[in-house]
XYZ file of C-alpha atoms in Angstrom:
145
model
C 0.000 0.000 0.000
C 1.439 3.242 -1.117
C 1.730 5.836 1.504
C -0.970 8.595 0.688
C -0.109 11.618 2.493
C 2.336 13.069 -0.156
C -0.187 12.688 -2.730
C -3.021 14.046 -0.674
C -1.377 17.016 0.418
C -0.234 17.634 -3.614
C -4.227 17.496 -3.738
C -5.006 20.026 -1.665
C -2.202 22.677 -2.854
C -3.554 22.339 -5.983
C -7.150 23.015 -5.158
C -6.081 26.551 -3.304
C -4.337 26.999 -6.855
C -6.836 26.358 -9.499
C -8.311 28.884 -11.211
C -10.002 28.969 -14.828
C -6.156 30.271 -16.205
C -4.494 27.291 -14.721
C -6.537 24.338 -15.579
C -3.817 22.159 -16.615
C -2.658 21.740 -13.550
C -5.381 19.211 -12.765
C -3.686 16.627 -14.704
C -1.030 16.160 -11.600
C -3.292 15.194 -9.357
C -5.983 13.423 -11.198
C -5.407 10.075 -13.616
C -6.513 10.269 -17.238
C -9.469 7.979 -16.611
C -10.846 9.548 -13.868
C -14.256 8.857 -12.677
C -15.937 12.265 -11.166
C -19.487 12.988 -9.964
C -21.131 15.746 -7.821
C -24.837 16.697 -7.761
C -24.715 17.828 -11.082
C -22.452 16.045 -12.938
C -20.941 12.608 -13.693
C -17.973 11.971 -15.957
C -15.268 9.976 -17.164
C -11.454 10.908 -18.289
C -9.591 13.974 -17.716
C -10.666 15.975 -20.962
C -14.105 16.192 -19.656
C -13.132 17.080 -16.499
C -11.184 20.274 -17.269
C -14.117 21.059 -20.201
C -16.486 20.236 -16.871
C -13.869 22.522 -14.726
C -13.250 25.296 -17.386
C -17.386 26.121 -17.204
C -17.527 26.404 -13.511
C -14.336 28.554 -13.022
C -15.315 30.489 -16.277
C -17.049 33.420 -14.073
C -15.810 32.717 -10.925
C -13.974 35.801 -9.175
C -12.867 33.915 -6.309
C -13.121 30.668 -4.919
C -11.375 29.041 -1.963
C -11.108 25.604 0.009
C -10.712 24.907 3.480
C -9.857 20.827 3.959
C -10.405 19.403 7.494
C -8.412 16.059 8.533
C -8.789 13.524 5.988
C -9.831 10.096 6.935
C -7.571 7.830 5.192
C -8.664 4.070 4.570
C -6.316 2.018 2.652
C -6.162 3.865 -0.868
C -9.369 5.508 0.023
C -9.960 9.185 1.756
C -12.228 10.930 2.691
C -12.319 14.438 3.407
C -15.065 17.254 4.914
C -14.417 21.106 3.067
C -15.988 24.353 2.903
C -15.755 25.900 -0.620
C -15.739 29.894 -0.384
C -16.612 31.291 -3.875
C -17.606 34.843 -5.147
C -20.141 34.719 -8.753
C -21.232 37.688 -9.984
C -24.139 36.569 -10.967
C -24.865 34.457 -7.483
C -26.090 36.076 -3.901
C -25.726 39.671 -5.590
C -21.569 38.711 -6.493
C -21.439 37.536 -2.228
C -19.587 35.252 -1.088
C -21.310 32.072 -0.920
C -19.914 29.499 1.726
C -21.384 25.521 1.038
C -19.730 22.464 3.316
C -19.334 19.307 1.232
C -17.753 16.219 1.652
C -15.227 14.093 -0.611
C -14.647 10.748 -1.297
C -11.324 9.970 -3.423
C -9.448 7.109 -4.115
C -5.735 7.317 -4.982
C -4.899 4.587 -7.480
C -0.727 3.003 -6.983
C 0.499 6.088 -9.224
C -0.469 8.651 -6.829
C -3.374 10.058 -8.593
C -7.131 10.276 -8.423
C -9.415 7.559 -10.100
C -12.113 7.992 -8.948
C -13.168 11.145 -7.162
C -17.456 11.861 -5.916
C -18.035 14.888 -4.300
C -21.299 15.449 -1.927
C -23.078 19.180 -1.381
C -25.877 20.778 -1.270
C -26.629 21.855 -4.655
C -29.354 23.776 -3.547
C -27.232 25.494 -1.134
C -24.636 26.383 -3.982
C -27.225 27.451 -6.685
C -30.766 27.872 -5.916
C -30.989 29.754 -2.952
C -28.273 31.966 -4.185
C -30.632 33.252 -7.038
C -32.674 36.534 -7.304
C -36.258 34.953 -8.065
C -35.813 31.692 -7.151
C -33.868 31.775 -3.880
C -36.314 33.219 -1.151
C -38.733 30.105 -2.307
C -35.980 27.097 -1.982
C -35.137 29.079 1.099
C -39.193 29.110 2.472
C -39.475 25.585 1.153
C -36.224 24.466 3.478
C -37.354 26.253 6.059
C -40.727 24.823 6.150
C -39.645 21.050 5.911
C -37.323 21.515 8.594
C -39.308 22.935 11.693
C-alpha cells in the first residue's frame, strides 16, 4: 500500500491553486481515466473534467477551500471542506460558503481515479438566485421545523 499523504497534500495545494487560467494543472493530481461525480455532474477521463472545470471557473472571481483532517482508509480518503466562492451573478456577487464532503481514491500512481463529491446543490445554486432563492429558502425552512 502506497503511503498517501504526499499525494493528498499535492491534492489540496492544488485546489487553493486552481483557477479557470491554470486548468492544466489538474492533470497532476488526477489520472486520465478519472471517474468524477457531484450533484450535477458525472464523468469519465480527464478531458471532460477540465471542459467540466473550465465552465464552472469560467465566471468565478474567487473561490477558496478549506480541507479538514482527511480520513484515510487504505487507498481511500475521505475528506469534509468548505468551498468559499464569489459569482457575480450568485447572492448579488457575495460570497457564498457551502460544506461538502469528498470521497477519493488514490490509485498506486499517486493520482485520483475515482473522485465523488457530496453538497448541497441547492445550497450552492438555488438559494443563491434573485427569483428563485427566497422560495428554496421558504421551502427548506418549512420542511425543517
Amino acid at each position: 500500500m502506497m503511503a498517501l499523504e504526499p499525494a493528498l497534500e499535492q491534492f489540496f495545494n492544488t485546489y487553493q491553486r486552481l483557477n479557470r487560467d491554470n486548468l492544466d494543472l489538474l492533470g497532476g493530481i488526477y489520472s486520465d481515466d478519472i471517474r468524477f461525480s457531484d450533484p450535477a455532474h458525472s464523468l469519465k477521463g480527464l478531458p471532460a473534467l477540465r471542459d467540466y472545470f473550465a465552465e464552472l471557473y469560467a465566471n468565478v472571481e474567487q473561490i477558496r477551500f478549506d480541507f479538514s483532517a482527511p480520513r484515510i482508509s487504505n487507498d481511500q480518503v475521505f475528506v469534509q471542506w468548505v468551498m468559499r466562492l464569489r459569482h457575480p451573478r450568485l447572492n448579488r456577487g457575495g460570497e457564498i460558503e457551502v460544506p461538502g464532503i469528498s470521497c477519493l481514491h488514490f490509485a498506486e500512481n499517486g493520482l485520483v481515479d475515482d473522485h465523488r463529491d457530496y453538497f448541497d446543490l441547492g445550497l450552492l445554486l438555488y438559494e443563491q438566485l434573485p427569483l428563485l432563492g427566497p422560495l428554496v429558502r421558504a421551502v427548506k425552512r418549512r420542511f425543517s421545523a
